[in-house]
Short mmCIF file of C-alpha atoms and ligand atoms in Angstrom, two decimals:
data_model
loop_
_atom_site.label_atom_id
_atom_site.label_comp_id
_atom_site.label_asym_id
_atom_site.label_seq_id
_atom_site.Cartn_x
_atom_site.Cartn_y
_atom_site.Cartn_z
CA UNK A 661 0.00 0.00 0.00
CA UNK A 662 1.38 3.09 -1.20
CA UNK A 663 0.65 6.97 -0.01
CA UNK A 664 2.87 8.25 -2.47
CA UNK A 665 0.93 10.68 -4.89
CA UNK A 666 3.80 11.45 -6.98
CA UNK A 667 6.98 14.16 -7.13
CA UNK A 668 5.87 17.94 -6.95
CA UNK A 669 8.89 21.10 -8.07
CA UNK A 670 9.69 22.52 -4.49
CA UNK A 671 9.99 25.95 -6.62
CA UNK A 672 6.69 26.17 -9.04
CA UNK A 673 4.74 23.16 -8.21
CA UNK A 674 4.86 20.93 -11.29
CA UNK A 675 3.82 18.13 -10.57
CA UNK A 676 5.09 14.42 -11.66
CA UNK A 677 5.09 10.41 -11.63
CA UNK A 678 7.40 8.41 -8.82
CA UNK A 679 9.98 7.82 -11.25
CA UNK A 680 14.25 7.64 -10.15
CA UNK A 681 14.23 12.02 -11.21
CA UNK A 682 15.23 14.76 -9.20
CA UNK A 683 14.94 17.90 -10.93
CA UNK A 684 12.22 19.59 -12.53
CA UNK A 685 12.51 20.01 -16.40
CA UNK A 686 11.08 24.06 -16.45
CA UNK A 687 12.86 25.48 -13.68
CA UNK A 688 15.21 23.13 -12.56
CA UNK A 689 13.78 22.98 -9.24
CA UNK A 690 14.52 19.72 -6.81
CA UNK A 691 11.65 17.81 -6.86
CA UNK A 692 9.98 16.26 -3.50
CA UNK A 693 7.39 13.84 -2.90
CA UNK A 694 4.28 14.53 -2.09
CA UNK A 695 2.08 12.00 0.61
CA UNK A 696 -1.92 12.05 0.48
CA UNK A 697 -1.97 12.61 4.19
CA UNK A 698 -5.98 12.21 3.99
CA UNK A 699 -5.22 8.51 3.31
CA UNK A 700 -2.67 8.99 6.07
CA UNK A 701 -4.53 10.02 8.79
CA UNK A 702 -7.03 7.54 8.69
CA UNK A 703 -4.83 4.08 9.04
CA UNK A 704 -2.27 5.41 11.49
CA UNK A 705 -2.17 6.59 14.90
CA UNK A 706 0.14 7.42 18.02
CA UNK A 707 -0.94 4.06 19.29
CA UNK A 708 -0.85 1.62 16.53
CA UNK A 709 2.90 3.67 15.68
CA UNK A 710 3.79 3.16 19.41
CA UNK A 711 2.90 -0.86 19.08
CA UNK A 712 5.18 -1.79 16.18
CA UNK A 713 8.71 -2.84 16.37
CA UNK A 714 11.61 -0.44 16.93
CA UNK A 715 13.11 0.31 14.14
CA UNK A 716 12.54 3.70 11.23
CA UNK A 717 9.52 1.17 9.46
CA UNK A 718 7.45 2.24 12.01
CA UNK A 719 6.80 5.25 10.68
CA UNK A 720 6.23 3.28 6.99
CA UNK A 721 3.18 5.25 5.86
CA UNK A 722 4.98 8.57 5.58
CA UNK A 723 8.12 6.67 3.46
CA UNK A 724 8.18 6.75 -0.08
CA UNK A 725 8.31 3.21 -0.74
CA UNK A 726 5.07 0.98 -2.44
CA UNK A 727 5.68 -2.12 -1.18
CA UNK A 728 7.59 -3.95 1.87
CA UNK A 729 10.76 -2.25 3.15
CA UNK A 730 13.37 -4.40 1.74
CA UNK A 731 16.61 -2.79 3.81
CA UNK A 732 17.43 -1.24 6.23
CA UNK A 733 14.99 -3.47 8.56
CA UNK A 734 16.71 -2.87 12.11
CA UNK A 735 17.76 0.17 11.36
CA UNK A 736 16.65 3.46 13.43
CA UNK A 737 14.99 4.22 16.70
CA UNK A 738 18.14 5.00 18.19
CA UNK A 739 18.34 6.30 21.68
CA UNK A 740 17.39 9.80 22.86
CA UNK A 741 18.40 10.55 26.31
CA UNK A 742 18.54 13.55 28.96
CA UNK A 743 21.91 14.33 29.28
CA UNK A 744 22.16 15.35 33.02
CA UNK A 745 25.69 16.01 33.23
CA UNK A 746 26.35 17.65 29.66
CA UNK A 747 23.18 19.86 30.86
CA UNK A 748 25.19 21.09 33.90
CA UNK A 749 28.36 21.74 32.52
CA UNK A 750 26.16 23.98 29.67
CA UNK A 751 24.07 25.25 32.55
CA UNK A 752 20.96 24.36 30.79
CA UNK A 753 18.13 22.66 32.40
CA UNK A 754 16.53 20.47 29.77
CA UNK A 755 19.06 19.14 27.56
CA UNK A 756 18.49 15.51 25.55
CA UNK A 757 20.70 13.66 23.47
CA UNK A 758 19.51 12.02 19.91
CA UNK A 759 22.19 9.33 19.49
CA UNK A 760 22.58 8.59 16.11
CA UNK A 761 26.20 7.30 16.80
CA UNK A 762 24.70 3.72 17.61
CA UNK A 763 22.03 3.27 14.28
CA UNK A 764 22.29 -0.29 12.69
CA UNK A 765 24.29 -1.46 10.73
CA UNK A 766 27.43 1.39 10.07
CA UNK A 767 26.98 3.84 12.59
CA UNK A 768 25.59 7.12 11.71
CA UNK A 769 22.40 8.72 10.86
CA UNK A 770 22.70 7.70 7.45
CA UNK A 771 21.62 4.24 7.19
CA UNK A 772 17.98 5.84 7.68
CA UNK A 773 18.51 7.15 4.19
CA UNK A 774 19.72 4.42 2.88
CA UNK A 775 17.30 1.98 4.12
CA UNK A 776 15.17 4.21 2.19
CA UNK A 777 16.75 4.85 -0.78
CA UNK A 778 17.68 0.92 -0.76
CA UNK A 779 14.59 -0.31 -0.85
CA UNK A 780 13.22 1.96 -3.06
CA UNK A 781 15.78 1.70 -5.98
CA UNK A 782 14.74 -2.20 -5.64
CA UNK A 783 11.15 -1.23 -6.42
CA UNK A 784 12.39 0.47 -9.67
CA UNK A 785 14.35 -2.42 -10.73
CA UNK A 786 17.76 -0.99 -10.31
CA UNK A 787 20.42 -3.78 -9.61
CA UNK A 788 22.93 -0.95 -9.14
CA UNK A 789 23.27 2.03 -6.37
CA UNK A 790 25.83 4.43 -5.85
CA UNK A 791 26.26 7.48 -4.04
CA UNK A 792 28.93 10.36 -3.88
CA UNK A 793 29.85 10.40 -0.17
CA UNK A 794 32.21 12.06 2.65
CA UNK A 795 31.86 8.68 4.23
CA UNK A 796 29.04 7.95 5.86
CA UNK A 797 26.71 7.28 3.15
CA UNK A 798 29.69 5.50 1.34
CA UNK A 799 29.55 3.02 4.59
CA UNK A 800 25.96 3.04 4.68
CA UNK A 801 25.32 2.28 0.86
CA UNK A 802 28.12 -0.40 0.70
CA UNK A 803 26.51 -1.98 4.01
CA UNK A 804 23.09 -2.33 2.70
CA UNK A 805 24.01 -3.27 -1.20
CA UNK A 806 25.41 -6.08 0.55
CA UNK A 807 22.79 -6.85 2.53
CA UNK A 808 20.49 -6.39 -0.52
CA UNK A 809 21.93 -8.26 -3.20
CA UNK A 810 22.81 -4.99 -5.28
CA UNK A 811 26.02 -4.61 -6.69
CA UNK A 812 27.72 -1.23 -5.27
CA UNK A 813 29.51 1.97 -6.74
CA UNK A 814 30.70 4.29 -4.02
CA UNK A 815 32.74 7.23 -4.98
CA UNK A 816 34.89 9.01 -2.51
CA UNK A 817 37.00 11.76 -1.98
CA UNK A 818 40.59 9.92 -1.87
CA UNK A 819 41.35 12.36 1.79
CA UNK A 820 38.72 10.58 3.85
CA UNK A 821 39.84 9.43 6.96
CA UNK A 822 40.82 5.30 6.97
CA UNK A 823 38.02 4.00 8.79
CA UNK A 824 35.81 5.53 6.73
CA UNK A 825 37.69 3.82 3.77
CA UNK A 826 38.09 0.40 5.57
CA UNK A 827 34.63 0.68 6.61
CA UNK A 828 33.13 0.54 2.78
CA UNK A 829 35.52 -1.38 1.17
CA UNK A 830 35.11 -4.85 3.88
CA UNK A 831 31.69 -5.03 2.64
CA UNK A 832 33.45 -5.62 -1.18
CA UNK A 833 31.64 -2.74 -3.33
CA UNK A 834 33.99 -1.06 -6.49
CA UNK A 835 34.85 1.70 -4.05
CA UNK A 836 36.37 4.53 -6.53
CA UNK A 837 38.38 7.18 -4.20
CA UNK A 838 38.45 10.30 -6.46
CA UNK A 839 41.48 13.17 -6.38
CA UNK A 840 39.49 16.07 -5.49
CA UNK A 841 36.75 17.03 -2.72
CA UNK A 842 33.78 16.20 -2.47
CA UNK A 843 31.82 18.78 -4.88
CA UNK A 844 34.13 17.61 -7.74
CA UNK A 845 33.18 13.94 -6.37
CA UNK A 846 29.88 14.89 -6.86
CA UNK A 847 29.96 16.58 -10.02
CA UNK A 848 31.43 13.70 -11.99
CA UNK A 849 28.46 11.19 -10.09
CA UNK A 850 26.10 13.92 -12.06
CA UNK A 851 27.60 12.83 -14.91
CA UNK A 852 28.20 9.00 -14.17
CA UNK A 853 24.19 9.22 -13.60
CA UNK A 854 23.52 10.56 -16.88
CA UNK A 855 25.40 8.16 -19.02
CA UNK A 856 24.61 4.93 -16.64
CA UNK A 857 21.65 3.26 -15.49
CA UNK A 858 22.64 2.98 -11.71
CA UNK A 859 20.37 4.28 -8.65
CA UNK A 860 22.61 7.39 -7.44
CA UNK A 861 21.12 7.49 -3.76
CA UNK A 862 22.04 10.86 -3.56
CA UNK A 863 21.35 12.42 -7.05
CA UNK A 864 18.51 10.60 -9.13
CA UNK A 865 16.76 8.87 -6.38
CA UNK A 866 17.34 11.68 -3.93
CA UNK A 867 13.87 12.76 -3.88
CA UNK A 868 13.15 9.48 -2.10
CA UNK A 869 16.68 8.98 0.02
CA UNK A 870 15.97 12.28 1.55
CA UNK A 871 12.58 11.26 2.87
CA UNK A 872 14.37 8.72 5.13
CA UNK A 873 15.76 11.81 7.13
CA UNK A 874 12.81 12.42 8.57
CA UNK A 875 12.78 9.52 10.75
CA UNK A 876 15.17 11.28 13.11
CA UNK A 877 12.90 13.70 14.17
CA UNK A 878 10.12 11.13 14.49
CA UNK A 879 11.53 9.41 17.05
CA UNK A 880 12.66 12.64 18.71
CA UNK A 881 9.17 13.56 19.18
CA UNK A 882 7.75 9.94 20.06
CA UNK A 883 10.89 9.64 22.50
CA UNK A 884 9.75 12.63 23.88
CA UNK A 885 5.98 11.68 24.83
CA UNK A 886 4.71 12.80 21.55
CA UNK A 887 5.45 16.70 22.69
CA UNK A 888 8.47 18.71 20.41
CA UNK A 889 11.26 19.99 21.98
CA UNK A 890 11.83 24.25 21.84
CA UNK A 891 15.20 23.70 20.06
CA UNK A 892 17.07 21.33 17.71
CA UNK A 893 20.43 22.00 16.66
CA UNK A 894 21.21 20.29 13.28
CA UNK A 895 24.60 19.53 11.69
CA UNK A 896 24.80 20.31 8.02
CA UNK A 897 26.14 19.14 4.91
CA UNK A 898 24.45 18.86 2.22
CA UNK A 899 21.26 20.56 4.27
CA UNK A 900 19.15 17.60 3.74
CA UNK A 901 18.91 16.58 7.11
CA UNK A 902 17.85 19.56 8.61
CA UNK A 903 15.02 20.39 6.22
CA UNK A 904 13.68 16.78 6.46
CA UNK A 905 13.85 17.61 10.30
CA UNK A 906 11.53 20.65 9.69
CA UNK A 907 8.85 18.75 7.44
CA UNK A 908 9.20 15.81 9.82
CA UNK A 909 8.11 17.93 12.64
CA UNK A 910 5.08 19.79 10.54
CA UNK A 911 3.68 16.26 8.75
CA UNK A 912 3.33 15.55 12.72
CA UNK A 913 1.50 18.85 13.93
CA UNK A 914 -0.80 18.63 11.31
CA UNK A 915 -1.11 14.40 11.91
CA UNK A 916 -2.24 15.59 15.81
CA UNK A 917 0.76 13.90 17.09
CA UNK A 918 2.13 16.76 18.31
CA UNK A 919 -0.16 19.65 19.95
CA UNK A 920 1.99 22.95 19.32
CA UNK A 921 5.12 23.64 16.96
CA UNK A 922 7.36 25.95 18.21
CA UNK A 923 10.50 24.34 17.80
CA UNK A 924 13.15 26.32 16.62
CA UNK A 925 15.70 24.40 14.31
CA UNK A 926 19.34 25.80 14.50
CA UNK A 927 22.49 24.62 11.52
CA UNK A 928 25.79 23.62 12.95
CA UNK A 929 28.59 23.65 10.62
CA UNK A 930 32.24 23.37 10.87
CA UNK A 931 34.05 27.14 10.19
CA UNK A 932 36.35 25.88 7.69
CA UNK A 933 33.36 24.80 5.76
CA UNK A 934 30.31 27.23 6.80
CA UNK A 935 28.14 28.44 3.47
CA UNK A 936 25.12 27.54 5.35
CA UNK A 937 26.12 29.16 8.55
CA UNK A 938 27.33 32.12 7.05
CA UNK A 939 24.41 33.09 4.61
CA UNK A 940 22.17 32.44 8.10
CA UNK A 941 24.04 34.87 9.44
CA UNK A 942 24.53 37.71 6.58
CA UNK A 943 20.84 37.06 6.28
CA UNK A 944 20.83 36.68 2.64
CA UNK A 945 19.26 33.23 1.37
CA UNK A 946 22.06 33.02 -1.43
CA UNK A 947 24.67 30.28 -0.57
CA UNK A 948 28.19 31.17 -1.51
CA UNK A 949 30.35 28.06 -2.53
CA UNK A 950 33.41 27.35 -0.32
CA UNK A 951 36.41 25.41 -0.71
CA UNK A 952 36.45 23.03 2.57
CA UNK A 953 39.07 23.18 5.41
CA UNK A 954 37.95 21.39 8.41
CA UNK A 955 38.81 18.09 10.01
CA UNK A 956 34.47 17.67 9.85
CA UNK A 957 35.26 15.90 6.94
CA UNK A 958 31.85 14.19 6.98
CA UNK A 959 30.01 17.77 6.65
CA UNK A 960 32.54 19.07 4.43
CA UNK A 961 30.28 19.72 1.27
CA UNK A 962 31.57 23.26 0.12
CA UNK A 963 28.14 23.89 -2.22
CA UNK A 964 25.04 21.94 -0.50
CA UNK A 965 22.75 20.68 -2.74
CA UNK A 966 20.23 22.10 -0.18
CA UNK A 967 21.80 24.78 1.13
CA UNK A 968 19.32 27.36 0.19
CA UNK A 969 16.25 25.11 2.11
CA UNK A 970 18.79 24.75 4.93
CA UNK A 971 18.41 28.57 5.16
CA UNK A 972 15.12 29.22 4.55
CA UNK A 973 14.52 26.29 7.69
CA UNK A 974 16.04 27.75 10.33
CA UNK A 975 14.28 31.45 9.54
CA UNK A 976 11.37 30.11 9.09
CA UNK A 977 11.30 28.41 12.21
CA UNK A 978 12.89 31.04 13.92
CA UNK A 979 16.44 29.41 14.49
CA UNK A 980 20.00 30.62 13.58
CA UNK A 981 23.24 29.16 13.08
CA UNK A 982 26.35 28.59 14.70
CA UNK A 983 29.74 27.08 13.06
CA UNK A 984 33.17 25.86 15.18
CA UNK A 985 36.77 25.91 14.60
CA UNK A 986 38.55 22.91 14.26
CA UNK A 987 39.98 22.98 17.99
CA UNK A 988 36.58 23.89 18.94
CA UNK A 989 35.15 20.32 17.24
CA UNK A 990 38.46 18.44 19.51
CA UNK A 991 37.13 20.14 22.38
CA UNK A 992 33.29 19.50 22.45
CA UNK A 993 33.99 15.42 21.21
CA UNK A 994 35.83 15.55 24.28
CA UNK A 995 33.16 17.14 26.69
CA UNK A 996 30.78 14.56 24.95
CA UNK A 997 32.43 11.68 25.39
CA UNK A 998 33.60 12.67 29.67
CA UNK A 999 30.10 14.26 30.82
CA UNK A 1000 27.78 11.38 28.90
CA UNK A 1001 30.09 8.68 27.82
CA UNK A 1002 29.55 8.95 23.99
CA UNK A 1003 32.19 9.31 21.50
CA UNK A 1004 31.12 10.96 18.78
CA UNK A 1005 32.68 11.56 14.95
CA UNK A 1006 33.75 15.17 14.37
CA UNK A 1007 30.31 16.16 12.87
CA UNK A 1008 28.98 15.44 16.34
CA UNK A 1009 31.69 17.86 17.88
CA UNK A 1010 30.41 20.75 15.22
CA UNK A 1011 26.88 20.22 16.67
CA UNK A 1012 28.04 20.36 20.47
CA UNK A 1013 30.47 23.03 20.63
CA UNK A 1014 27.65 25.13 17.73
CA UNK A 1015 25.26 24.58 21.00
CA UNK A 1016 27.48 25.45 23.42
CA UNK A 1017 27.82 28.74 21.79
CA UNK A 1018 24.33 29.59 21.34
CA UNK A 1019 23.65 28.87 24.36
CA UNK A 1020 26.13 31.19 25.99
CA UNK A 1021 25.22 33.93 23.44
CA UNK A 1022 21.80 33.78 24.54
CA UNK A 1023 20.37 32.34 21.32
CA UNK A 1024 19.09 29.62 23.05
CA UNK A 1025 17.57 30.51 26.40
CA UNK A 1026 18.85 27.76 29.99
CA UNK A 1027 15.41 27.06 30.78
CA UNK A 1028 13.94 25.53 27.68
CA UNK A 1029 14.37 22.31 26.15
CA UNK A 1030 16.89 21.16 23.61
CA UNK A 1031 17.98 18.49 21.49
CA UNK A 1032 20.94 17.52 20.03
CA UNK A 1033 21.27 15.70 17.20
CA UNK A 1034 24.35 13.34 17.51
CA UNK A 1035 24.98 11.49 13.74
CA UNK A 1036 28.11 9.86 13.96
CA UNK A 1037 30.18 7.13 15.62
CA UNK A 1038 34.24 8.42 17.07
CA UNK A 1039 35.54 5.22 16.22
CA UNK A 1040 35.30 6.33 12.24
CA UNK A 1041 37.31 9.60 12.81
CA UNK A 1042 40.08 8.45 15.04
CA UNK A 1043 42.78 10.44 13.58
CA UNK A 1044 41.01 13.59 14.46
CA UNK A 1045 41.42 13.38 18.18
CA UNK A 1046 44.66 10.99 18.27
CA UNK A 1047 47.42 13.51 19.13
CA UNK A 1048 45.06 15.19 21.47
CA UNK A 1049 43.96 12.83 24.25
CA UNK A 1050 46.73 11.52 26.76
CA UNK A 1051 48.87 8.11 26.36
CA UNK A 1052 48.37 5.07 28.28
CA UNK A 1053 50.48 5.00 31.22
CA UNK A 1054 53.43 1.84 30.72
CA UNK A 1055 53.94 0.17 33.31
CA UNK A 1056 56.06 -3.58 34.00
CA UNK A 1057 53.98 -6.89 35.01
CA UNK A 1058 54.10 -6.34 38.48
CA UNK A 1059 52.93 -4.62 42.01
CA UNK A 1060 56.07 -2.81 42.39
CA UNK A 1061 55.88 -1.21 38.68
CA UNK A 1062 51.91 -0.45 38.77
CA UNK A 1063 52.41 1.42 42.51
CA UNK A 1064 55.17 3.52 41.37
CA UNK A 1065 53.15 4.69 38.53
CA UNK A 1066 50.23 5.18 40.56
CA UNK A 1067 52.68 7.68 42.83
CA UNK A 1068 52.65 9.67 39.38
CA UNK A 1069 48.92 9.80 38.63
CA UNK A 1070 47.80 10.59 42.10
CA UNK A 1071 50.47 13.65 42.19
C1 PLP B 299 25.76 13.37 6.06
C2 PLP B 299 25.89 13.76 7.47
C3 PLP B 299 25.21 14.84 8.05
C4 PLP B 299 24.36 15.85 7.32
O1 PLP B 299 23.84 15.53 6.16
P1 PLP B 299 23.04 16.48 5.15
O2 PLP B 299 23.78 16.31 3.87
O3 PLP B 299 23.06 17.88 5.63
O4 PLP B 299 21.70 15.87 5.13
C5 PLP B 299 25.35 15.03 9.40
N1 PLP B 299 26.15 14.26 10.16
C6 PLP B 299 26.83 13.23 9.65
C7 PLP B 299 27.71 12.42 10.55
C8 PLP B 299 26.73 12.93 8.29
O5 PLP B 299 27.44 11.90 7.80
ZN1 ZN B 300 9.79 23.64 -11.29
#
C-alpha cells in the first residue's frame, strides 16, 4: 500500500510520476514527494505507531516506498536521552541527546537514508546504487548493497579518513576514491548518472533517500511523549537533514501527534566549511560556494545541494546558526564523550560546541528544552582526536611497577 501521490517542483509546483528524477525540467527545481496525508490520517495513529517494532519502518506510511521495506529493517529508533551532566556543565536545564552514533548497521544517521533509498531503488528495478559520499553514506550504501543483493559503486573523496575507507571497502563494493573534494566527487556522479543506469542514492533517487531523514525527528518527538522539543540544533552538509527535520516535525502537527510547533531548528557547521552558517548569518538566502578546510570531513560539502532550504529552515522556524573551529570540534567530542560517555565523529563535535555557543550567546535561552542531534560514531574519525587525548600509562607486570606509577597519577 502506497501513499505516495507522486513528485511535486519545491519551486513552481509541477507536478510528476514516482519515477528515479530529481529535478524539474522548467525550472530546474529539486523535486519532492508529495504524501496524500488524507489517506494517512485515517490508518495510522500514536498508538498503533507506538505498538510496532523499533526500528525507522514504524513510521512506513509517511516513506516513499510501495511495497515492503526491503533494507534497512533494524535500522533506526536509536536512543534519545537527557543528558544530566552535559546539561550542567552547559548550565541548561533540559538538555536531551539524539544518538545517532549507535544506528544499525554502520553507525551514523545515514543508514535511515539508505534503508530508504535501498529499498526503493529495488522497487524500480535498479540492480545498481551508488552514491557520492564524505563517508558515511559511502559506509551506509556499501553496508546495505550487501545486505540487498545490489552490486555497489561508491565514490569518494581519496582524503577521507581510513576507517571511513576500511569501513566501505570490507563489505566488497567497487569503491572509486576520487582526487578532489567532495563537490568535484559529486559533479562527476552527475555525470556518471547521466550516461549509466545505476540508482545514485544521492542524485537521481534523492527525492526518495531524503525522505528517510525524517525519521530522526520522528523518534525525537515519540521519545519525547509525543510533545516537540523548543530547540534542535542540526549539523549540516548537504542541508538535507535539517530540512527533512523541519517537514518531519510539521507532517506531525498537522497528523495531531504533536499539539503545538514551536521548535526552533538551528544549523551547525564546521568554520572551515560554513556556506550555510554564514548566509544564516549575513541574512541573505544566497549560498556562496566554499572550498572546505575542516577536520568535519563528513560535513565538508563546500556547495550543498540544499543549502538554500537549509536557510530558509532555520528562519522560518525562527532558528539561527552557529559554526566551530577545528579545535573547537576536539574540544566538544571531548566534553561529549567525559560528561555522557559517547564518543562521537567530528560532525557530532560541530553540533556540540555550535550549541554550546548559542547557548552562551543567549540564542538559546537555559530554561527551555533542547535536542541535540548526535549522527556519527568516534571510532570512524580516530585520527582527528589521536594527538590530542593523553597516552596510556606503561607500566612492568608487576605490584612494584603499577604502585610507582600510581605515585605519578595521584600527584
Ligand atoms: C551526512 C551527514 C550529516 C548531514 O547531512 P546532510 O547532507 O546535511 O543531510 C550530518 N552528520 C553526519 C555524521 C553525516 O554523515
Ligand atoms: Zn519547477
Amino acid at each position: 500500500m502506497s501513499y505516495v501521490k507522486g513528485l511535486k517542483c519545491r519551486e513552481c509546483g509541477r507536478e510528476y510520476p514516482k519515477n528515479p528524477i530529481y529535478v524539474c525540467e522548467f525550472c530546474f527545481g529539486p523535486l519532492e514527494v508529495v504524501y496524500d496525508y488524507d489517506a494517512i490520517k485515517k490508518v495510522i495513529s500514536k498508538e498503533n505507531i507506538s505498538s510496532r517494532p523499533k526500528n525507522l519502518w514504524r513510521y512506513r506510511e509517511l516513506l516513499p516506498i510501495d511495497g515492503e521495506p526491503s533494507s534497512g529493517l533494524n535500522s533506526g529508533f536509536s536512543p534519545l536521552f537527557k543528558a544530566e551532566r552535559l546539561g550542567k556543565e552547559l548550565g541548561v536545564k533540559e538538555l536531551y541527546i539524539k544518538d545517532d552514533s549507535t544506528v544499525h548497521p554502520t553507525l551514523s544517521f545515514k543508514d535511515r537514508v539508505v534503508a530508504v533509498a535501498l529499498t526503493k531503488a529495488k522497487e524500480f528495478g535498479f540492480d545498481t546504487v551508488a552514491c557520492a559520499s564524505t563517508g558515511n553514506l559511502a559506509n551506509s550504501v556499501a553496508a546495505q548493497a550487501a545486505a540487498s543483493g545490489l552490486k555497489g559503486f561508491i565514490f569518494i573523496p581519496s582524503n577521507l579518513e581510513s576507517s571511513k575507507v576500511i569501513g566501505s571497502l570490507i563489505y566488497g563494493p567497487n569503491v572509486i576514491a576520487v582526487d578532489g573534494n567532495y563537490d568535484e566527487v559529486n559533479r562527476l556522479c552527475s555525470e556518471i548518472a547521466n550516461r549509466y543506469n545505476w540508482a545514485f542514492v544521492n542524485i537521481n533517487i534523492r527525492p526518495f533517500y531524503a525522505e528517510g531523514s525524517k525519521t530522526q525527528v520522528y523518534e525525537i518527538l515519540e521519545q519525547l511523549g509525543w510533545k516537540a522539543p523548543k530547540h534542535i540544533i542540526v549539523p549540516c552538509a548537504g542541508g538535507s537533514l535539517i530540512t527533512k527535520i523541519w517537514k518531519g516535525l510539521k507532517e506531525f502537527y498537522s497528523l495531531g501527534f504533536i499539539d503545538e510547533m514551536k521548535t526552533r531548528v538551528y544549523a551547525a557547521q564546521a568554520e572551515g566549511c560554513s556556506p550555510i552558517v554564514t548566509a544564516i548569518k549575513e541574512n541573505s538566502e544566497i549560498i556562496k560556494p566554499v572550498k572546505p578546510v575542516t577536520i568535519a570531513k563528513s560535513l565538508a560539502i563546500g556547495n550543498p545541494a540544499d543549502g538554500y532550504y537549509a536557510v530558509k529552515t532555520t528562519k522560518e522556524s525562527g532558528g539561527y546558526g552557529e559554526s566551530s573551529t577545528d579545535e573547537e570540534i576536539i574540544q566538544a567530542i571531548k566534553l561529549l564523550a567525559g560528561t555522557e560517555g559517547i564518543f562521537t565523529e567530528t560532525a557530532g563535535g560541530v553540533t556540540l560546541s555550535a550549541t554550546k555557543k548559542l547557548i552562551e550567546s543567549g540564542r538559546i535561552p537555559k530554561d527551555e528544552s533542547i535536542v541535540i542531534c548526535i549522527t556519527g560514531n568516534g571510532l570512524k574519525t580516530q585520527e582527528a582526536v589521536a594527538e590530542h587525548i593523553n597516552r596510556p600509562y606503561r607500566i612492568k607486570p608487576n605490584m612494584g611497577s603499577f604502585e610507582e606509577c600510581l605515585k605519578k597519577i595521584s600527584r
